[in-house]
GROMACS .gro file of N, CA and C in nm:
model
  510
    1MET      N    1  -3.660  -3.914  -3.191
    1MET     CA    2  -3.566  -3.793  -3.130
    1MET      C    3  -3.605  -3.615  -3.085
    2ASN      N    4  -3.515  -3.609  -2.984
    2ASN     CA    5  -3.647  -3.500  -2.902
    2ASN      C    6  -3.551  -3.360  -2.890
    3ASP      N    7  -3.555  -3.263  -3.051
    3ASP     CA    8  -3.456  -3.143  -3.010
    3ASP      C    9  -3.487  -3.098  -2.913
    4ASP      N   10  -3.579  -3.073  -2.878
    4ASP     CA   11  -3.603  -2.921  -2.773
    4ASP      C   12  -3.564  -2.990  -2.587
    5VAL      N   13  -3.419  -2.851  -2.585
    5VAL     CA   14  -3.392  -2.841  -2.512
    5VAL      C   15  -3.414  -2.774  -2.370
    6THR      N   16  -3.419  -2.826  -2.287
    6THR     CA   17  -3.543  -2.729  -2.147
    6THR      C   18  -3.403  -2.737  -2.063
    7GLY      N   19  -3.401  -2.594  -1.947
    7GLY     CA   20  -3.322  -2.594  -1.858
    7GLY      C   21  -3.176  -2.495  -1.870
    8SER      N   22  -3.144  -2.569  -1.818
    8SER     CA   23  -3.020  -2.521  -1.824
    8SER      C   24  -2.880  -2.565  -1.919
    9ASP      N   25  -2.947  -2.651  -1.933
    9ASP     CA   26  -2.843  -2.737  -2.135
    9ASP      C   27  -2.967  -2.651  -2.167
   10ALA      N   28  -3.008  -2.546  -2.218
   10ALA     CA   29  -3.030  -2.495  -2.328
   10ALA      C   30  -2.977  -2.351  -2.337
   11PRO      N   31  -2.958  -2.296  -2.486
   11PRO     CA   32  -2.867  -2.207  -2.541
   11PRO      C   33  -2.891  -2.072  -2.515
   12LEU      N   34  -2.854  -1.984  -2.466
   12LEU     CA   35  -2.955  -1.820  -2.349
   12LEU      C   36  -2.968  -1.765  -2.504
   13ASP      N   37  -3.087  -1.681  -2.425
   13ASP     CA   38  -3.198  -1.619  -2.550
   13ASP      C   39  -3.196  -1.548  -2.536
   14ASP      N   40  -3.253  -1.435  -2.611
   14ASP     CA   41  -3.266  -1.277  -2.588
   14ASP      C   42  -3.353  -1.204  -2.421
   15SER      N   43  -3.367  -1.334  -2.404
   15SER     CA   44  -3.449  -1.332  -2.242
   15SER      C   45  -3.282  -1.297  -2.072
   16ASP      N   46  -3.239  -1.437  -2.174
   16ASP     CA   47  -3.146  -1.437  -2.050
   16ASP      C   48  -3.025  -1.342  -2.124
   17VAL      N   49  -2.992  -1.273  -2.182
   17VAL     CA   50  -2.902  -1.162  -2.224
   17VAL      C   51  -2.951  -1.057  -2.167
   18ALA      N   52  -3.070  -1.008  -2.148
   18ALA     CA   53  -3.135  -0.901  -2.095
   18ALA      C   54  -3.064  -0.877  -1.969
   19LEU      N   55  -3.163  -1.061  -1.912
   19LEU     CA   56  -3.136  -1.023  -1.750
   19LEU      C   57  -2.988  -1.008  -1.728
   20LEU      N   58  -2.882  -1.100  -1.758
   20LEU     CA   59  -2.764  -1.083  -1.729
   20LEU      C   60  -2.740  -0.930  -1.745
   21ALA      N   61  -2.793  -0.904  -1.845
   21ALA     CA   62  -2.686  -0.711  -1.854
   21ALA      C   63  -2.733  -0.639  -1.708
   22ARG      N   64  -2.866  -0.661  -1.665
   22ARG     CA   65  -2.898  -0.584  -1.576
   22ARG      C   66  -2.829  -0.638  -1.445
   23VAL      N   67  -2.821  -0.766  -1.463
   23VAL     CA   68  -2.732  -0.782  -1.342
   23VAL      C   69  -2.603  -0.725  -1.310
   24ALA      N   70  -2.561  -0.755  -1.427
   24ALA     CA   71  -2.364  -0.662  -1.444
   24ALA      C   72  -2.397  -0.472  -1.396
   25THR      N   73  -2.464  -0.453  -1.411
   25THR     CA   74  -2.520  -0.342  -1.479
   25THR      C   75  -2.544  -0.300  -1.244
   26MET      N   76  -2.644  -0.378  -1.202
   26MET     CA   77  -2.635  -0.388  -1.066
   26MET      C   78  -2.496  -0.439  -0.996
   27LEU      N   79  -2.426  -0.489  -1.061
   27LEU     CA   80  -2.266  -0.513  -0.937
   27LEU      C   81  -2.184  -0.423  -0.991
   28ASP      N   82  -2.218  -0.345  -1.143
   28ASP     CA   83  -2.130  -0.239  -1.164
   28ASP      C   84  -2.135  -0.148  -1.009
   29VAL      N   85  -2.250  -0.079  -1.006
   29VAL     CA   86  -2.320   0.002  -0.972
   29VAL      C   87  -2.319  -0.021  -0.780
   30ALA      N   88  -2.325  -0.159  -0.712
   30ALA     CA   89  -2.310  -0.208  -0.626
   30ALA      C   90  -2.177  -0.256  -0.571
   31ASP      N   91  -2.039  -0.249  -0.649
   31ASP     CA   92  -1.991  -0.337  -0.606
   31ASP      C   93  -1.896  -0.289  -0.711
   32PRO      N   94  -1.824  -0.178  -0.807
   32PRO     CA   95  -1.754  -0.148  -0.903
   32PRO      C   96  -1.592  -0.180  -0.882
   33VAL      N   97  -1.591  -0.250  -1.030
   33VAL     CA   98  -1.406  -0.284  -1.001
   33VAL      C   99  -1.299  -0.090  -0.926
   34PRO      N  100  -1.238  -0.177  -0.839
   34PRO     CA  101  -1.185   0.009  -0.849
   34PRO      C  102  -1.108   0.011  -0.953
   35ALA      N  103  -1.084   0.195  -0.983
   35ALA     CA  104  -1.034   0.225  -1.082
   35ALA      C  105  -0.904   0.210  -1.074
   36ASP      N  106  -0.832   0.218  -0.965
   36ASP     CA  107  -0.648   0.158  -0.960
   36ASP      C  108  -0.678  -0.002  -0.977
   37LEU      N  109  -0.749  -0.067  -0.955
   37LEU     CA  110  -0.733  -0.200  -0.985
   37LEU      C  111  -0.582  -0.250  -1.028
   38VAL      N  112  -0.569  -0.204  -1.171
   38VAL     CA  113  -0.473  -0.289  -1.204
   38VAL      C  114  -0.347  -0.248  -1.199
   39GLU      N  115  -0.329  -0.090  -1.179
   39GLU     CA  116  -0.189  -0.020  -1.121
   39GLU      C  117  -0.160  -0.055  -1.033
   40ARG      N  118  -0.261  -0.103  -0.925
   40ARG     CA  119  -0.113  -0.219  -0.781
   40ARG      C  120  -0.096  -0.344  -0.840
   41VAL      N  121  -0.180  -0.380  -0.881
   41VAL     CA  122  -0.227  -0.507  -0.912
   41VAL      C  123  -0.046  -0.536  -0.996
   42GLN      N  124  -0.039  -0.407  -1.130
   42GLN     CA  125   0.103  -0.389  -1.208
   42GLN      C  126   0.230  -0.340  -1.081
   43PHE      N  127   0.205  -0.265  -0.986
   43PHE     CA  128   0.307  -0.239  -0.906
   43PHE      C  129   0.314  -0.303  -0.818
   44SER      N  130   0.259  -0.385  -0.715
   44SER     CA  131   0.231  -0.521  -0.641
   44SER      C  132   0.318  -0.610  -0.700
   45LEU      N  133   0.337  -0.693  -0.847
   45LEU     CA  134   0.437  -0.757  -0.899
   45LEU      C  135   0.569  -0.720  -1.001
   46ALA      N  136   0.557  -0.594  -0.953
   46ALA     CA  137   0.694  -0.522  -0.994
   46ALA      C  138   0.791  -0.570  -0.903
   47LEU      N  139   0.774  -0.602  -0.760
   47LEU     CA  140   0.903  -0.664  -0.701
   47LEU      C  141   1.009  -0.770  -0.737
   48ASP      N  142   1.096  -0.679  -0.731
   48ASP     CA  143   1.185  -0.710  -0.735
   48ASP      C  144   1.297  -0.793  -0.660
   49GLU      N  145   1.270  -0.797  -0.542
   49GLU     CA  146   1.377  -0.800  -0.444
   49GLU      C  147   1.239  -0.959  -0.411
   50VAL      N  148   1.245  -1.084  -0.455
   50VAL     CA  149   1.179  -1.200  -0.429
   50VAL      C  150   1.234  -1.240  -0.316
   51PHE      N  151   1.339  -1.278  -0.280
   51PHE     CA  152   1.385  -1.312  -0.175
   51PHE      C  153   1.411  -1.250  -0.024
   52ALA      N  154   1.325  -1.122  -0.047
   52ALA     CA  155   1.326  -1.025   0.078
   52ALA      C  156   1.240  -1.107   0.170
   53GLU      N  157   1.241  -1.053   0.289
   53GLU     CA  158   1.167  -1.110   0.418
   53GLU      C  159   1.026  -0.956   0.383
   54VAL      N  160   0.908  -1.012   0.323
   54VAL     CA  161   0.754  -0.903   0.381
   54VAL      C  162   0.768  -0.858   0.541
   55ALA      N  163   0.748  -0.740   0.522
   55ALA     CA  164   0.693  -0.709   0.694
   55ALA      C  165   0.555  -0.704   0.704
   56GLU      N  166   0.479  -0.734   0.801
   56GLU     CA  167   0.389  -0.724   0.854
   56GLU      C  168   0.252  -0.648   0.881
   57MET      N  169   0.154  -0.593   0.849
   57MET     CA  170   0.173  -0.409   0.844
   57MET      C  171   0.027  -0.383   0.914
   58THR      N  172   0.018  -0.301   1.032
   58THR     CA  173  -0.060  -0.278   1.101
   58THR      C  174  -0.075  -0.103   1.093
   59ARG      N  175  -0.201  -0.071   1.057
   59ARG     CA  176  -0.253   0.056   1.043
   59ARG      C  177  -0.344   0.131   1.159
   60VAL      N  178  -0.303   0.178   1.194
   60VAL     CA  179  -0.442   0.316   1.310
   60VAL      C  180  -0.418   0.423   1.220
   61LEU      N  181  -0.599   0.484   1.233
   61LEU     CA  182  -0.576   0.612   1.196
   61LEU      C  183  -0.637   0.704   1.283
   62ASP      N  184  -0.597   0.852   1.294
   62ASP     CA  185  -0.629   0.943   1.422
   62ASP      C  186  -0.622   1.069   1.290
   63ASP      N  187  -0.765   1.190   1.407
   63ASP     CA  188  -0.751   1.279   1.318
   63ASP      C  189  -0.664   1.382   1.436
   64ALA      N  190  -0.597   1.417   1.405
   64ALA     CA  191  -0.529   1.519   1.525
   64ALA      C  192  -0.564   1.690   1.454
   65LEU      N  193  -0.634   1.664   1.606
   65LEU     CA  194  -0.731   1.840   1.648
   65LEU      C  195  -0.617   1.922   1.747
   66ALA      N  196  -0.548   2.020   1.787
   66ALA     CA  197  -0.481   2.101   1.846
   66ALA      C  198  -0.585   2.179   1.889
   67VAL      N  199  -0.622   2.208   2.015
   67VAL     CA  200  -0.667   2.282   2.081
   67VAL      C  201  -0.720   2.405   2.032
   68ARG      N  202  -0.822   2.462   2.029
   68ARG     CA  203  -0.942   2.556   1.924
   68ARG      C  204  -0.862   2.557   1.822
   69THR      N  205  -0.848   2.438   1.718
   69THR     CA  206  -0.925   2.456   1.600
   69THR      C  207  -1.019   2.462   1.514
   70ASP      N  208  -1.038   2.445   1.389
   70ASP     CA  209  -1.198   2.410   1.348
   70ASP      C  210  -1.166   2.300   1.292
   71LEU      N  211  -1.249   2.179   1.291
   71LEU     CA  212  -1.277   2.133   1.235
   71LEU      C  213  -1.226   2.028   1.076
   72ALA      N  214  -1.251   2.190   1.041
   72ALA     CA  215  -1.211   2.217   0.908
   72ALA      C  216  -1.035   2.219   0.857
   73ASP      N  217  -1.007   2.208   1.028
   73ASP     CA  218  -0.802   2.255   0.995
   73ASP      C  219  -0.744   2.101   1.014
   74ALA      N  220  -0.852   2.028   1.082
   74ALA     CA  221  -0.774   1.870   1.147
   74ALA      C  222  -0.668   1.803   1.053
   75THR      N  223  -0.520   1.811   1.093
   75THR     CA  224  -0.478   1.697   0.988
   75THR      C  225  -0.467   1.584   0.958
   76ARG      N  226  -0.464   1.531   0.899
   76ARG     CA  227  -0.530   1.388   0.901
   76ARG      C  228  -0.317   1.290   0.920
   77THR      N  229  -0.391   1.206   1.021
   77THR     CA  230  -0.231   1.127   1.028
   77THR      C  231  -0.311   0.984   1.006
   78GLU      N  232  -0.218   0.927   0.933
   78GLU     CA  233  -0.217   0.816   1.018
   78GLU      C  234  -0.049   0.704   1.043
   79THR      N  235  -0.079   0.582   1.146
   79THR     CA  236   0.041   0.563   1.236
   79THR      C  237   0.053   0.408   1.193
   80VAL      N  238   0.162   0.346   1.090
   80VAL     CA  239   0.156   0.229   1.057
   80VAL      C  240   0.255   0.209   1.108
   81THR      N  241   0.253   0.066   1.120
   81THR     CA  242   0.380   0.002   1.193
   81THR      C  243   0.381  -0.157   1.133
   82PHE      N  244   0.535  -0.183   1.071
   82PHE     CA  245   0.564  -0.283   1.015
   82PHE      C  246   0.653  -0.325   1.014
   83SER      N  247   0.612  -0.559   1.096
   83SER     CA  248   0.687  -0.626   1.176
   83SER      C  249   0.741  -0.725   1.120
   84ALA      N  250   0.905  -0.736   1.143
   84ALA     CA  251   0.935  -0.822   1.039
   84ALA      C  252   1.071  -0.928   1.133
   85GLU      N  253   1.105  -1.013   1.096
   85GLU     CA  254   1.189  -1.050   1.238
   85GLU      C  255   1.324  -0.999   1.242
   86ARG      N  256   1.323  -0.942   1.110
   86ARG     CA  257   1.483  -0.825   1.085
   86ARG      C  258   1.475  -0.744   1.193
   87LEU      N  259   1.333  -0.672   1.156
   87LEU     CA  260   1.314  -0.499   1.227
   87LEU      C  261   1.225  -0.461   1.247
   88THR      N  262   1.164  -0.386   1.324
   88THR     CA  263   1.023  -0.330   1.344
   88THR      C  264   1.042  -0.156   1.290
   89ALA      N  265   0.953  -0.125   1.192
   89ALA     CA  266   0.955   0.022   1.185
   89ALA      C  267   0.758   0.062   1.217
   90MET      N  268   0.820   0.184   1.223
   90MET     CA  269   0.695   0.286   1.265
   90MET      C  270   0.668   0.343   1.194
   91VAL      N  271   0.599   0.398   1.108
   91VAL     CA  272   0.620   0.528   1.018
   91VAL      C  273   0.402   0.607   1.049
   92THR      N  274   0.505   0.727   1.031
   92THR     CA  275   0.327   0.832   1.026
   92THR      C  276   0.380   0.904   0.915
   93LEU      N  277   0.172   0.878   0.888
   93LEU     CA  278   0.180   0.989   0.735
   93LEU      C  279   0.044   1.087   0.843
   94SER      N  280   0.137   1.174   0.778
   94SER     CA  281   0.049   1.325   0.743
   94SER      C  282   0.034   1.420   0.635
   95ARG      N  283  -0.142   1.457   0.569
   95ARG     CA  284  -0.112   1.520   0.495
   95ARG      C  285  -0.030   1.706   0.516
   96VAL      N  286   0.007   1.730   0.464
   96VAL     CA  287   0.085   1.845   0.431
   96VAL      C  288   0.007   1.902   0.323
   97GLY      N  289  -0.076   1.870   0.261
   97GLY     CA  290  -0.139   1.974   0.097
   97GLY      C  291  -0.213   1.897   0.059
   98THR      N  292  -0.245   1.940  -0.014
   98THR     CA  293  -0.421   1.913  -0.103
   98THR      C  294  -0.287   1.757  -0.142
   99GLY      N  295  -0.330   1.645  -0.179
   99GLY     CA  296  -0.282   1.590  -0.220
   99GLY      C  297  -0.142   1.555  -0.230
  100ARG      N  298  -0.100   1.563  -0.068
  100ARG     CA  299   0.062   1.536   0.002
  100ARG      C  300   0.059   1.500   0.106
  101VAL      N  301   0.174   1.423   0.147
  101VAL     CA  302   0.143   1.345   0.203
  101VAL      C  303   0.394   1.374   0.315
  102ARG      N  304   0.407   1.361   0.430
  102ARG     CA  305   0.480   1.365   0.428
  102ARG      C  306   0.469   1.174   0.574
  103ILE      N  307   0.655   1.172   0.544
  103ILE     CA  308   0.604   1.071   0.646
  103ILE      C  309   0.774   1.047   0.696
  104ASP      N  310   0.696   1.001   0.845
  104ASP     CA  311   0.851   1.022   0.962
  104ASP      C  312   0.807   0.879   0.999
  105GLY      N  313   0.959   0.842   1.034
  105GLY     CA  314   0.964   0.684   1.028
  105GLY      C  315   1.058   0.705   1.148
  106TRP      N  316   1.058   0.569   1.231
  106TRP     CA  317   1.181   0.543   1.275
  106TRP      C  318   1.218   0.337   1.293
  107VAL      N  319   1.299   0.288   1.241
  107VAL     CA  320   1.322   0.172   1.258
  107VAL      C  321   1.384   0.143   1.329
  108THR      N  322   1.407  -0.043   1.428
  108THR     CA  323   1.496  -0.038   1.485
  108THR      C  324   1.518  -0.168   1.453
  109PRO      N  325   1.607  -0.254   1.462
  109PRO     CA  326   1.735  -0.199   1.540
  109PRO      C  327   1.749  -0.088   1.523
  110SER      N  328   1.807   0.015   1.576
  110SER     CA  329   1.854   0.160   1.504
  110SER      C  330   2.009   0.182   1.450
  111GLY      N  331   2.018   0.276   1.375
  111GLY     CA  332   2.167   0.297   1.289
  111GLY      C  333   2.114   0.311   1.219
  112VAL      N  334   2.223   0.359   1.113
  112VAL     CA  335   2.180   0.424   0.957
  112VAL      C  336   2.140   0.299   0.870
  113ARG      N  337   2.075   0.314   0.786
  113ARG     CA  338   2.040   0.225   0.727
  113ARG      C  339   1.997   0.284   0.526
  114THR      N  340   1.966   0.243   0.451
  114THR     CA  341   1.929   0.292   0.326
  114THR      C  342   1.746   0.252   0.376
  115VAL      N  343   1.643   0.340   0.303
  115VAL     CA  344   1.533   0.347   0.318
  115VAL      C  345   1.440   0.423   0.190
  116ALA      N  346   1.437   0.262   0.061
  116ALA     CA  347   1.410   0.284  -0.015
  116ALA      C  348   1.259   0.307  -0.003
  117LEU      N  349   1.186   0.430  -0.085
  117LEU     CA  350   1.054   0.438  -0.090
  117LEU      C  351   0.989   0.407  -0.259
  118ARG      N  352   0.954   0.342  -0.256
  118ARG     CA  353   0.890   0.262  -0.422
  118ARG      C  354   0.755   0.313  -0.433
  119MET      N  355   0.765   0.455  -0.571
  119MET     CA  356   0.606   0.478  -0.611
  119MET      C  357   0.564   0.475  -0.740
  120GLN      N  358   0.481   0.493  -0.768
  120GLN     CA  359   0.475   0.485  -0.976
  120GLN      C  360   0.496   0.555  -0.974
  121GLY      N  361   0.622   0.602  -1.072
  121GLY     CA  362   0.669   0.704  -1.145
  121GLY      C  363   0.748   0.785  -1.063
  122GLN      N  364   0.802   0.760  -0.959
  122GLN     CA  365   0.903   0.823  -0.902
  122GLN      C  366   0.951   0.721  -0.751
  123ASP      N  367   1.098   0.693  -0.752
  123ASP     CA  368   1.137   0.629  -0.637
  123ASP      C  369   1.238   0.757  -0.536
  124LEU      N  370   1.253   0.718  -0.463
  124LEU     CA  371   1.281   0.798  -0.386
  124LEU      C  372   1.383   0.696  -0.242
  125THR      N  373   1.478   0.761  -0.181
  125THR     CA  374   1.621   0.703  -0.075
  125THR      C  375   1.639   0.789   0.009
  126VAL      N  376   1.583   0.721   0.106
  126VAL     CA  377   1.664   0.863   0.214
  126VAL      C  378   1.714   0.764   0.318
  127GLN      N  379   1.822   0.810   0.390
  127GLN     CA  380   1.850   0.757   0.563
  127GLN      C  381   1.804   0.738   0.650
  128SER      N  382   1.783   0.630   0.777
  128SER     CA  383   1.834   0.611   0.870
  128SER      C  384   1.907   0.752   0.949
  129ASP      N  385   1.877   0.810   1.096
  129ASP     CA  386   1.970   0.825   1.162
  129ASP      C  387   2.016   0.764   1.237
  130GLU      N  388   2.163   0.786   1.364
  130GLU     CA  389   2.177   0.635   1.441
  130GLU      C  390   2.061   0.616   1.516
  131SER      N  391   1.993   0.718   1.538
  131SER     CA  392   1.865   0.656   1.616
  131SER      C  393   1.737   0.647   1.546
  132GLY      N  394   1.771   0.594   1.405
  132GLY     CA  395   1.676   0.531   1.291
  132GLY      C  396   1.578   0.579   1.251
  133ARG      N  397   1.582   0.706   1.340
  133ARG     CA  398   1.509   0.776   1.192
  133ARG      C  399   1.520   0.815   1.085
  134PHE      N  400   1.368   0.836   0.999
  134PHE     CA  401   1.418   0.910   0.819
  134PHE      C  402   1.271   0.934   0.810
  135VAL      N  403   1.327   1.075   0.699
  135VAL     CA  404   1.167   1.112   0.695
  135VAL      C  405   1.217   1.154   0.549
  136ALA      N  406   1.048   1.207   0.464
  136ALA     CA  407   1.073   1.173   0.317
  136ALA      C  408   0.932   1.252   0.340
  137ASP      N  409   0.956   1.348   0.261
  137ASP     CA  410   0.880   1.508   0.253
  137ASP      C  411   0.848   1.505   0.129
  138ASP      N  412   0.712   1.567   0.156
  138ASP     CA  413   0.627   1.601  -0.015
  138ASP      C  414   0.587   1.510  -0.079
  139LEU      N  415   0.575   1.430  -0.058
  139LEU     CA  416   0.498   1.301  -0.136
  139LEU      C  417   0.356   1.333  -0.216
  140ARG      N  418   0.339   1.285  -0.313
  140ARG     CA  419   0.226   1.281  -0.385
  140ARG      C  420   0.102   1.151  -0.324
  141GLU      N  421   0.039   1.169  -0.291
  141GLU     CA  422  -0.024   1.064  -0.261
  141GLU      C  423  -0.062   0.966  -0.364
  142GLY      N  424  -0.033   0.825  -0.328
  142GLY     CA  425  -0.056   0.658  -0.350
  142GLY      C  426  -0.028   0.555  -0.334
  143PHE      N  427   0.064   0.451  -0.431
  143PHE     CA  428   0.052   0.332  -0.338
  143PHE      C  429   0.201   0.335  -0.325
  144VAL      N  430   0.269   0.328  -0.253
  144VAL     CA  431   0.403   0.329  -0.205
  144VAL      C  432   0.441   0.222  -0.137
  145GLN      N  433   0.574   0.184  -0.162
  145GLN     CA  434   0.652   0.012  -0.068
  145GLN      C  435   0.746   0.104  -0.008
  146LEU      N  436   0.828   0.086   0.133
  146LEU     CA  437   0.914   0.045   0.152
  146LEU      C  438   1.048  -0.038   0.146
  147VAL      N  439   1.097   0.038   0.137
  147VAL     CA  440   1.215  -0.156   0.133
  147VAL      C  441   1.345  -0.107   0.214
  148PHE      N  442   1.392  -0.166   0.341
  148PHE     CA  443   1.451  -0.121   0.431
  148PHE      C  444   1.565  -0.244   0.372
  149HIS      N  445   1.701  -0.164   0.375
  149HIS     CA  446   1.821  -0.220   0.379
  149HIS      C  447   1.885  -0.189   0.482
  150PRO      N  448   1.980  -0.327   0.469
  150PRO     CA  449   2.045  -0.360   0.589
  150PRO      C  450   2.132  -0.263   0.704
  151ARG      N  451   2.178  -0.270   0.799
  151ARG     CA  452   2.173  -0.136   0.862
  151ARG      C  453   2.395  -0.081   0.789
  152GLU      N  454   2.476   0.015   0.817
  152GLU     CA  455   2.559  -0.005   0.719
  152GLU      C  456   2.656  -0.126   0.856
  153GLY      N  457   2.685  -0.190   0.752
  153GLY     CA  458   2.846  -0.294   0.862
  153GLY      C  459   2.771  -0.430   0.863
  154GLU      N  460   2.586  -0.407   0.908
  154GLU     CA  461   2.552  -0.566   0.900
  154GLU      C  462   2.572  -0.660   0.823
  155ASP      N  463   2.630  -0.762   0.904
  155ASP     CA  464   2.582  -0.910   0.838
  155ASP      C  465   2.548  -0.944   0.842
  156THR      N  466   2.435  -0.966   0.730
  156THR     CA  467   2.278  -1.047   0.735
  156THR      C  468   2.298  -1.154   0.727
  157GLY      N  469   2.474  -1.218   0.656
  157GLY     CA  470   2.437  -1.394   0.712
  157GLY      C  471   2.362  -1.447   0.553
  158ASP      N  472   2.298  -1.354   0.529
  158ASP     CA  473   2.246  -1.479   0.352
  158ASP      C  474   2.260  -1.350   0.259
  159GLY      N  475   2.310  -1.292   0.272
  159GLY     CA  476   2.362  -1.171   0.148
  159GLY      C  477   2.292  -1.116   0.100
  160GLY      N  478   2.145  -1.114   0.182
  160GLY     CA  479   2.073  -1.043   0.124
  160GLY      C  480   1.968  -0.883   0.205
  161GLY      N  481   1.891  -0.943   0.335
  161GLY     CA  482   1.911  -0.882   0.432
  161GLY      C  483   1.814  -0.738   0.384
  162LEU      N  484   1.760  -0.743   0.258
  162LEU     CA  485   1.640  -0.662   0.270
  162LEU      C  486   1.471  -0.707   0.325
  163VAL      N  487   1.429  -0.556   0.379
  163VAL     CA  488   1.263  -0.644   0.456
  163VAL      C  489   1.166  -0.507   0.380
  164VAL      N  490   1.057  -0.588   0.304
  164VAL     CA  491   1.010  -0.473   0.221
  164VAL      C  492   0.856  -0.528   0.288
  165THR      N  493   0.783  -0.361   0.310
  165THR     CA  494   0.681  -0.355   0.311
  165THR      C  495   0.525  -0.427   0.220
  166PRO      N  496   0.441  -0.428   0.255
  166PRO     CA  497   0.297  -0.444   0.175
  166PRO      C  498   0.321  -0.396   0.099
  167LEU      N  499   0.240  -0.318  -0.008
  167LEU     CA  500   0.186  -0.192  -0.055
  167LEU      C  501   0.085  -0.157  -0.003
  168PHE      N  502   0.088  -0.021   0.053
  168PHE     CA  503  -0.010   0.015   0.058
  168PHE      C  504  -0.015   0.193   0.040
  169LYS      N  505  -0.107   0.267   0.115
  169LYS     CA  506  -0.188   0.364   0.016
  169LYS      C  507  -0.173   0.497   0.060
  170LEU      N  508  -0.091   0.575   0.071
  170LEU     CA  509  -0.064   0.767   0.137
  170LEU      C  510  -0.187   0.779   0.161
   0.00000   0.00000   0.00000
């Protein structure tokens, strides 16, 4: 009987362990795990509106520059559109200071409705006006999820009517 095992069936030796350590270091440098990955996953899994409709997200980045302004004074804005069967919402994200963001949003069909912002460590509720406009100001940068409630007096037929957005970063 031959006890010599070679190839892929052989047990790992010190040279294998050293090689795997170098590969791990290379991968940590080339493609590190995001520092906030666990936070993102936990927040995303915390969705308690399991039966809510999830809106599809489209994002457009824009650097808004006024005439005769310095590039350092540019306001970074992003427009995000969420589309679902029940509604469409467009939100503009504007930087309003270091680490602070303002959301200006419009939702159709228009009408007064509650818009909840779910953020880590903070939840905020705002109301849209009759034209569907809503504002949330002086928010911390980070991840947020919007939850659109049915309009006042709206019969959703299924007892729910919530529309939630995917988690996105302010």
